[in-house]
Amino acid sequence: MNLSGKRILRNSNIRQIESHSETRDAILWDVIYAQRICRVKIQGSDQLITARFHQNWGVKPQELQRGTSVKIGHTGGRRGEIEVVGFGGYVPTPVSGDTFPPIVIGVDGVITGCEVLQIYPTAAMVVSIRAGSFRISGVIYYLGAFGGALGEMPLGSEVPLGTEMPLGSISAYGVAIDAAPSTPGTFRYDKIVVGIDSAVDYVPGTDFTITPVYPETPSGHVLLATVLTYYGVTGITQDLINRAWETRAASFIWVVPTDAELSWLEKTTDVVVSVRDQYGQPLAAPFVSPYTAEISFFYGTGTWGSATPLVPYLLTFPYSGDHAHVTYTRNKLVTEHSPRLMANLTGDSPVIGLGAITLLDVGGLILY
């Protein structure tokens, strides 16, 4: 009996089934990118169906947006293998429930612009704010130029010269920041916020020395920026705006002579060797482990404490101290040269500092 005709027909049917792609229109409900799956609703059903989607290394597929009509396919007639194959042709209607996924209300915060900037060309204890938009409780508000609408600037606006910003791009200019802390080693975080009235507000913080303290953002406001100030700051520069706090660590060692120029009649001067953190503030050592530094001559003549041009000396700081005093003495010899002093902080974070003293001869000329 010849069965080749049935076998050919059966193989033809299998090929047709495997090449057939059954598609339906659906509404994309949500996407789980980590698992490369999504959930959709199809015509006449209120159930969420799990489907896979193709993935591109460079960009996400354009149709994978919540509420988009997509086309799903049952490749090869295998209904258990569902995949999003592109955009849908129409919006399906479920038997019950919502047709579209619920609208996600964005979190409170800045949407566009609203950057806090230093004043140009010379930094001062004031900042400016760029125009932009922000969201509070699902409502979008705008921060226009000098109190005007977004993209507009009211007639008669007093535009300061030298801001180096395009007209209409600045919303507030000259928002004052309180004076920096008056005690060395003291810091403060302030906040710049904006409310539903589109008015920029300044929220001052409290002083701290080790653990940062941030002021509360008032209700009905969003944070635009934090501003860090500390002892010695006289102008807000861009690096102080939104600067993250770093644990204080010994980063510099300063070598500062009390008298940087010694005349022929002056023989000695006090030299202060101090340890500073990354903010340039004095940093005291723990009481149980005072600082030690090797002091030496990088160049020149004389004696510095017990150090000489060829012999360094290990200096021990006072307990819980951030600085030490060492006396420099010139020798007034024919071979005398102005010294360059060097201090090398020892320990886990060694840092090196240099200082200079200018020596004058009997005629007032510099001894190089």
Short mmCIF file of C-alpha atoms in Angstrom, two decimals:
data_model
loop_
_atom_site.label_atom_id
_atom_site.label_comp_id
_atom_site.label_asym_id
_atom_site.label_seq_id
_atom_site.Cartn_x
_atom_site.Cartn_y
_atom_site.Cartn_z
CA MET A 1 0.00 0.00 0.00
CA ASN A 2 1.44 3.40 -0.99
CA LEU A 3 1.16 5.92 1.94
CA SER A 4 3.54 8.52 0.56
CA GLY A 5 0.64 10.82 -0.35
CA LYS A 6 -0.69 10.90 3.24
CA ARG A 7 2.80 11.45 4.58
CA ILE A 8 3.33 14.40 2.23
CA LEU A 9 -0.05 15.88 3.25
CA ARG A 10 0.72 15.44 6.96
CA ASN A 11 4.13 17.15 6.62
CA SER A 12 2.54 19.98 4.70
CA ASN A 13 -0.03 20.52 7.47
CA ILE A 14 2.73 20.59 10.12
CA ARG A 15 4.67 23.18 8.17
CA GLN A 16 1.56 25.34 7.82
CA ILE A 17 0.84 25.11 11.55
CA GLU A 18 4.43 25.99 12.51
CA SER A 19 4.48 28.95 10.17
CA HIS A 20 1.09 30.22 11.33
CA SER A 21 1.10 33.13 13.78
CA GLU A 22 -2.16 33.79 15.60
CA THR A 23 -2.29 37.42 16.78
CA ARG A 24 -4.57 39.49 18.97
CA ASP A 25 -4.73 43.11 20.01
CA ALA A 26 -4.16 43.88 23.68
CA ILE A 27 -3.50 46.76 26.09
CA LEU A 28 -0.11 46.77 27.79
CA TRP A 29 -0.70 46.93 31.54
CA ASP A 30 2.78 46.80 33.09
CA VAL A 31 6.33 45.71 32.28
CA ILE A 32 8.91 43.78 34.32
CA TYR A 33 12.15 44.47 32.45
CA ALA A 34 14.34 42.32 34.70
CA GLN A 35 12.39 39.17 33.70
CA ARG A 36 11.63 40.35 30.14
CA ILE A 37 7.91 39.84 30.62
CA CYS A 38 4.85 42.09 30.65
CA ARG A 39 1.14 41.80 31.39
CA VAL A 40 -1.63 42.62 28.93
CA LYS A 41 -5.44 42.63 28.65
CA ILE A 42 -7.13 41.24 25.52
CA GLN A 43 -10.58 41.75 23.98
CA GLY A 44 -13.41 40.37 26.08
CA SER A 45 -11.32 39.54 29.15
CA ASP A 46 -10.51 41.30 32.40
CA GLN A 47 -7.62 38.97 33.26
CA LEU A 48 -4.01 40.02 32.99
CA ILE A 49 -2.08 37.74 30.64
CA THR A 50 1.70 37.31 30.90
CA ALA A 51 3.63 37.76 27.67
CA ARG A 52 7.26 37.96 26.67
CA PHE A 53 8.78 40.67 24.51
CA HIS A 54 11.81 41.07 22.28
CA GLN A 55 14.74 42.95 23.74
CA ASN A 56 17.33 45.28 22.27
CA TRP A 57 20.70 45.90 23.93
CA GLY A 58 20.67 49.57 22.99
CA VAL A 59 17.06 50.76 23.43
CA LYS A 60 13.80 49.55 24.90
CA PRO A 61 11.06 48.61 22.37
CA GLN A 62 8.88 51.65 21.63
CA GLU A 63 5.62 49.77 22.14
CA LEU A 64 6.48 48.87 25.74
CA GLN A 65 4.69 51.81 27.34
CA ARG A 66 1.82 51.39 29.79
CA GLY A 67 -1.56 51.88 28.12
CA THR A 68 -0.24 51.23 24.59
CA SER A 69 -2.21 49.01 22.21
CA VAL A 70 0.05 46.06 21.32
CA LYS A 71 -0.27 42.96 19.20
CA ILE A 72 0.43 39.61 20.86
CA GLY A 73 1.16 36.41 18.98
CA HIS A 74 0.71 32.69 19.69
CA THR A 75 3.60 31.45 17.60
CA GLY A 76 3.12 28.03 16.02
CA GLY A 77 -0.36 27.76 17.49
CA ARG A 78 1.11 27.12 20.97
CA ARG A 79 -1.12 29.26 23.14
CA GLY A 80 1.17 28.91 26.14
CA GLU A 81 3.91 30.84 24.32
CA ILE A 82 2.68 34.44 24.05
CA GLU A 83 4.89 37.26 22.85
CA VAL A 84 4.44 40.96 22.11
CA VAL A 85 5.18 41.32 18.40
CA GLY A 86 4.50 45.03 17.81
CA PHE A 87 1.94 47.80 18.00
CA GLY A 88 -1.75 46.85 18.06
CA GLY A 89 -4.39 47.84 15.54
CA TYR A 90 -7.16 48.90 17.94
CA VAL A 91 -7.95 49.23 21.64
CA PRO A 92 -9.68 46.09 22.96
CA THR A 93 -12.61 46.34 25.37
CA PRO A 94 -12.65 44.08 28.44
CA VAL A 95 -15.78 42.41 29.77
CA SER A 96 -15.45 44.38 33.02
CA GLY A 97 -12.95 46.55 34.81
CA ASP A 98 -10.79 49.33 33.38
CA THR A 99 -9.78 49.50 29.75
CA PHE A 100 -6.49 51.26 30.50
CA PRO A 101 -4.05 50.83 33.41
CA PRO A 102 -4.34 53.42 36.19
CA ILE A 103 -2.39 56.63 35.65
CA VAL A 104 0.76 56.71 37.72
CA ILE A 105 1.21 60.04 39.50
CA GLY A 106 4.86 61.05 39.52
CA VAL A 107 6.65 61.67 42.77
CA ASP A 108 7.12 65.20 44.08
CA GLY A 109 10.23 66.86 42.74
CA VAL A 110 11.83 68.89 39.98
CA ILE A 111 10.81 68.05 36.41
CA THR A 112 12.85 70.49 34.35
CA GLY A 113 15.37 73.21 35.14
CA CYS A 114 15.23 74.76 38.63
CA GLU A 115 19.00 74.33 39.11
CA VAL A 116 20.56 76.33 41.93
CA LEU A 117 23.62 78.20 40.68
CA GLN A 118 26.40 80.31 42.11
CA ILE A 119 26.51 84.01 41.32
CA TYR A 120 28.84 85.02 38.48
CA PRO A 121 31.39 86.39 37.95
CA THR A 122 32.26 86.73 41.65
CA ALA A 123 30.82 84.28 44.16
CA ALA A 124 28.94 85.79 47.13
CA MET A 125 26.68 84.53 49.92
CA VAL A 126 23.74 84.44 47.50
CA VAL A 127 22.57 82.02 44.78
CA SER A 128 20.38 82.16 41.69
CA ILE A 129 17.75 79.66 40.48
CA ARG A 130 17.12 78.70 36.88
CA ALA A 131 13.54 78.74 35.56
CA GLY A 132 11.82 75.35 35.26
CA SER A 133 8.95 73.15 36.41
CA PHE A 134 8.22 70.92 39.40
CA ARG A 135 5.51 68.58 40.71
CA ILE A 136 3.74 68.60 44.08
CA SER A 137 0.94 66.09 44.85
CA GLY A 138 0.48 65.28 41.19
CA VAL A 139 0.13 68.92 40.10
CA ILE A 140 2.77 70.53 37.87
CA TYR A 141 3.86 74.07 38.74
CA TYR A 142 6.20 76.43 36.96
CA LEU A 143 9.03 78.62 38.13
CA GLY A 144 9.09 81.46 35.63
CA ALA A 145 11.70 84.12 35.00
CA PHE A 146 11.72 86.77 37.75
CA GLY A 147 8.20 85.83 38.82
CA GLY A 148 6.74 85.70 35.30
CA ALA A 149 5.25 82.78 33.42
CA LEU A 150 7.56 80.05 32.16
CA GLY A 151 9.44 81.34 29.14
CA GLU A 152 8.39 84.95 29.81
CA MET A 153 9.90 87.78 31.81
CA PRO A 154 7.74 90.64 33.16
CA LEU A 155 8.38 94.13 31.82
CA GLY A 156 10.43 96.21 34.21
CA SER A 157 12.37 93.25 35.62
CA GLU A 158 15.68 94.38 37.10
CA VAL A 159 18.12 92.08 35.35
CA PRO A 160 21.58 92.19 37.02
CA LEU A 161 24.57 92.49 34.74
CA GLY A 162 27.29 89.87 34.62
CA THR A 163 25.13 86.80 35.34
CA GLU A 164 26.33 85.18 32.11
CA MET A 165 22.86 83.63 31.72
CA PRO A 166 20.40 84.13 28.81
CA LEU A 167 17.57 86.58 29.51
CA GLY A 168 14.47 84.79 30.76
CA SER A 169 16.35 81.73 32.03
CA ILE A 170 16.78 82.87 35.64
CA SER A 171 13.80 82.66 37.99
CA ALA A 172 15.32 84.11 41.14
CA TYR A 173 18.55 86.03 41.57
CA GLY A 174 20.27 86.88 44.82
CA VAL A 175 18.63 84.39 47.21
CA ALA A 176 20.59 85.18 50.38
CA ILE A 177 22.45 82.51 52.35
CA ASP A 178 23.24 83.09 56.04
CA ALA A 179 26.84 83.79 57.02
CA ALA A 180 29.04 80.72 57.40
CA PRO A 181 29.70 79.31 60.91
CA SER A 182 32.12 81.45 62.90
CA THR A 183 33.90 78.57 64.68
CA PRO A 184 36.72 76.64 62.95
CA GLY A 185 35.77 73.04 62.18
CA THR A 186 32.04 73.83 62.15
CA PHE A 187 29.70 73.11 59.22
CA ARG A 188 26.09 73.78 58.22
CA TYR A 189 23.69 72.46 55.59
CA ASP A 190 20.95 74.80 54.32
CA LYS A 191 18.13 74.08 51.86
CA ILE A 192 16.65 75.95 48.90
CA VAL A 193 13.00 74.92 48.36
CA VAL A 194 9.98 76.00 46.30
CA GLY A 195 6.27 75.70 47.10
CA ILE A 196 2.96 75.68 45.24
CA ASP A 197 3.08 79.48 45.12
CA SER A 198 6.23 79.14 42.95
CA ALA A 199 8.12 81.24 45.49
CA VAL A 200 11.69 80.20 46.31
CA ASP A 201 12.36 79.87 50.04
CA TYR A 202 15.57 79.56 52.04
CA VAL A 203 15.62 77.11 54.98
CA PRO A 204 18.70 77.54 57.21
CA GLY A 205 20.19 74.57 59.03
CA THR A 206 22.04 74.15 62.32
CA ASP A 207 25.79 73.93 62.93
CA PHE A 208 27.51 70.57 63.33
CA THR A 209 31.07 69.25 63.58
CA ILE A 210 30.97 65.53 62.74
CA THR A 211 27.52 64.19 61.82
CA PRO A 212 25.62 66.28 59.24
CA VAL A 213 22.26 67.76 60.23
CA TYR A 214 19.78 68.71 57.48
CA PRO A 215 16.80 71.03 58.02
CA GLU A 216 13.33 69.68 57.29
CA THR A 217 11.74 70.47 53.93
CA PRO A 218 8.51 72.39 54.68
CA SER A 219 5.21 70.72 53.81
CA GLY A 220 3.94 71.62 50.36
CA HIS A 221 7.46 72.28 49.08
CA VAL A 222 10.07 70.40 47.05
CA LEU A 223 13.81 70.52 47.51
CA LEU A 224 15.82 72.33 44.86
CA ALA A 225 19.26 72.01 46.43
CA THR A 226 21.28 71.78 49.61
CA VAL A 227 24.02 74.32 50.29
CA LEU A 228 27.03 73.42 52.44
CA THR A 229 28.84 76.18 54.32
CA TYR A 230 31.63 76.05 56.89
CA TYR A 231 34.07 78.28 58.70
CA GLY A 232 35.93 80.54 56.31
CA VAL A 233 33.40 80.43 53.44
CA THR A 234 32.70 83.93 52.13
CA GLY A 235 31.01 83.02 48.85
CA ILE A 236 28.83 80.15 47.63
CA THR A 237 30.63 78.37 44.79
CA GLN A 238 29.10 75.63 42.65
CA ASP A 239 31.00 72.88 44.45
CA LEU A 240 29.18 73.77 47.70
CA ILE A 241 25.74 73.30 46.10
CA ASN A 242 24.41 69.72 46.50
CA ARG A 243 27.79 68.64 47.86
CA ALA A 244 27.53 65.23 49.50
CA TRP A 245 28.98 64.93 52.97
CA GLU A 246 32.24 63.04 53.31
CA THR A 247 33.62 61.84 56.62
CA ARG A 248 36.36 64.22 57.66
CA ALA A 249 39.88 62.87 57.13
CA ALA A 250 43.39 64.28 57.31
CA SER A 251 44.04 65.56 53.79
CA PHE A 252 46.52 68.44 54.12
CA ILE A 253 49.30 69.58 56.44
CA TRP A 254 49.94 73.29 56.51
CA VAL A 255 53.38 74.76 57.30
CA VAL A 256 52.85 78.44 58.06
CA PRO A 257 55.60 80.68 59.50
CA THR A 258 54.46 83.56 61.69
CA ASP A 259 57.03 85.82 60.00
CA ALA A 260 57.55 84.76 56.37
CA GLU A 261 60.43 87.25 55.90
CA LEU A 262 63.33 87.67 58.32
CA SER A 263 65.47 90.76 58.13
CA TRP A 264 69.16 90.65 59.09
CA LEU A 265 68.25 91.70 62.61
CA GLU A 266 65.61 88.96 62.99
CA LYS A 267 66.91 85.53 63.83
CA THR A 268 63.90 83.32 64.69
CA THR A 269 60.25 82.86 63.89
CA ASP A 270 57.52 80.49 65.04
CA VAL A 271 56.23 77.99 62.45
CA VAL A 272 52.76 76.46 62.89
CA VAL A 273 52.33 72.92 61.54
CA SER A 274 48.61 72.12 61.36
CA VAL A 275 46.56 69.17 60.05
CA ARG A 276 43.55 69.98 57.84
CA ASP A 277 40.68 67.92 56.48
CA GLN A 278 39.39 67.87 52.89
CA TYR A 279 37.37 71.01 53.61
CA GLY A 280 40.46 72.91 54.75
CA GLN A 281 39.28 72.87 58.37
CA PRO A 282 41.57 72.04 61.35
CA LEU A 283 41.20 68.37 62.32
CA ALA A 284 42.21 67.26 65.80
CA ALA A 285 43.60 63.78 66.42
CA PRO A 286 42.01 61.36 68.92
CA PHE A 287 43.34 61.82 72.44
CA VAL A 288 44.86 58.32 72.57
CA SER A 289 46.82 58.68 69.31
CA PRO A 290 48.23 62.15 68.69
CA TYR A 291 49.60 63.10 65.28
CA THR A 292 53.28 62.66 64.45
CA ALA A 293 55.04 64.31 61.52
CA GLU A 294 58.56 64.18 60.17
CA ILE A 295 59.84 67.73 59.73
CA SER A 296 62.84 68.45 57.52
CA PHE A 297 64.50 70.88 55.11
CA PHE A 298 63.51 70.61 51.46
CA TYR A 299 66.07 73.36 50.76
CA GLY A 300 68.01 76.03 52.63
CA THR A 301 69.86 76.42 55.90
CA GLY A 302 69.23 76.92 59.60
CA THR A 303 67.59 74.78 62.27
CA TRP A 304 63.91 73.95 62.60
CA GLY A 305 63.19 72.59 66.05
CA SER A 306 65.66 69.68 66.18
CA ALA A 307 65.76 69.31 62.40
CA THR A 308 68.76 70.43 60.32
CA PRO A 309 69.27 70.41 56.53
CA LEU A 310 70.65 66.87 56.66
CA VAL A 311 68.82 65.44 59.68
CA PRO A 312 64.99 65.26 59.90
CA TYR A 313 63.13 65.23 63.19
CA LEU A 314 59.97 63.37 64.30
CA LEU A 315 57.53 65.91 65.74
CA THR A 316 54.76 64.77 68.10
CA PHE A 317 51.64 66.94 68.30
CA PRO A 318 49.91 67.70 71.61
CA TYR A 319 47.23 65.24 72.68
CA SER A 320 43.86 65.97 70.98
CA GLY A 321 45.65 68.72 69.06
CA ASP A 322 45.39 69.73 65.41
CA HIS A 323 48.61 71.80 65.30
CA ALA A 324 52.08 72.16 66.78
CA HIS A 325 54.54 75.06 67.09
CA VAL A 326 58.16 74.68 65.98
CA THR A 327 60.79 77.47 66.06
CA TYR A 328 62.98 78.17 63.03
CA THR A 329 66.41 79.74 63.67
CA ARG A 330 68.74 81.12 60.98
CA ASN A 331 72.52 80.74 61.27
CA LYS A 332 73.74 83.93 59.48
CA LEU A 333 76.64 82.13 57.85
CA VAL A 334 78.17 83.00 54.49
CA THR A 335 76.47 79.93 52.97
CA GLU A 336 73.02 80.90 54.28
CA HIS A 337 70.00 80.24 52.00
CA SER A 338 66.29 80.92 52.46
CA PRO A 339 64.72 77.66 53.67
CA ARG A 340 61.88 75.57 52.24
CA LEU A 341 60.45 73.60 55.14
CA MET A 342 58.67 70.27 54.73
CA ALA A 343 56.39 68.32 57.08
CA ASN A 344 55.33 64.75 56.35
CA LEU A 345 52.38 63.48 58.37
CA THR A 346 52.91 59.84 59.31
CA GLY A 347 50.29 57.15 59.79
CA ASP A 348 47.55 55.57 57.66
CA SER A 349 47.01 58.69 55.53
CA PRO A 350 50.42 60.33 54.98
CA VAL A 351 50.30 63.85 53.54
CA ILE A 352 53.09 66.34 52.86
CA GLY A 353 53.10 70.09 53.37
CA LEU A 354 55.63 72.78 52.44
CA GLY A 355 56.35 76.23 53.82
CA ALA A 356 58.86 78.94 52.94
CA ILE A 357 60.77 81.66 54.80
CA THR A 358 62.62 84.45 52.98
CA LEU A 359 65.93 85.51 54.52
CA LEU A 360 67.40 88.97 53.89
CA ASP A 361 71.08 89.88 54.15
CA VAL A 362 72.51 92.94 55.91
CA GLY A 363 71.74 95.04 52.83
CA GLY A 364 68.12 93.87 52.58
CA LEU A 365 68.74 91.57 49.60
CA ILE A 366 67.14 88.13 49.42
CA LEU A 367 69.39 85.18 50.21
CA TYR A 368 68.18 82.61 47.70
#
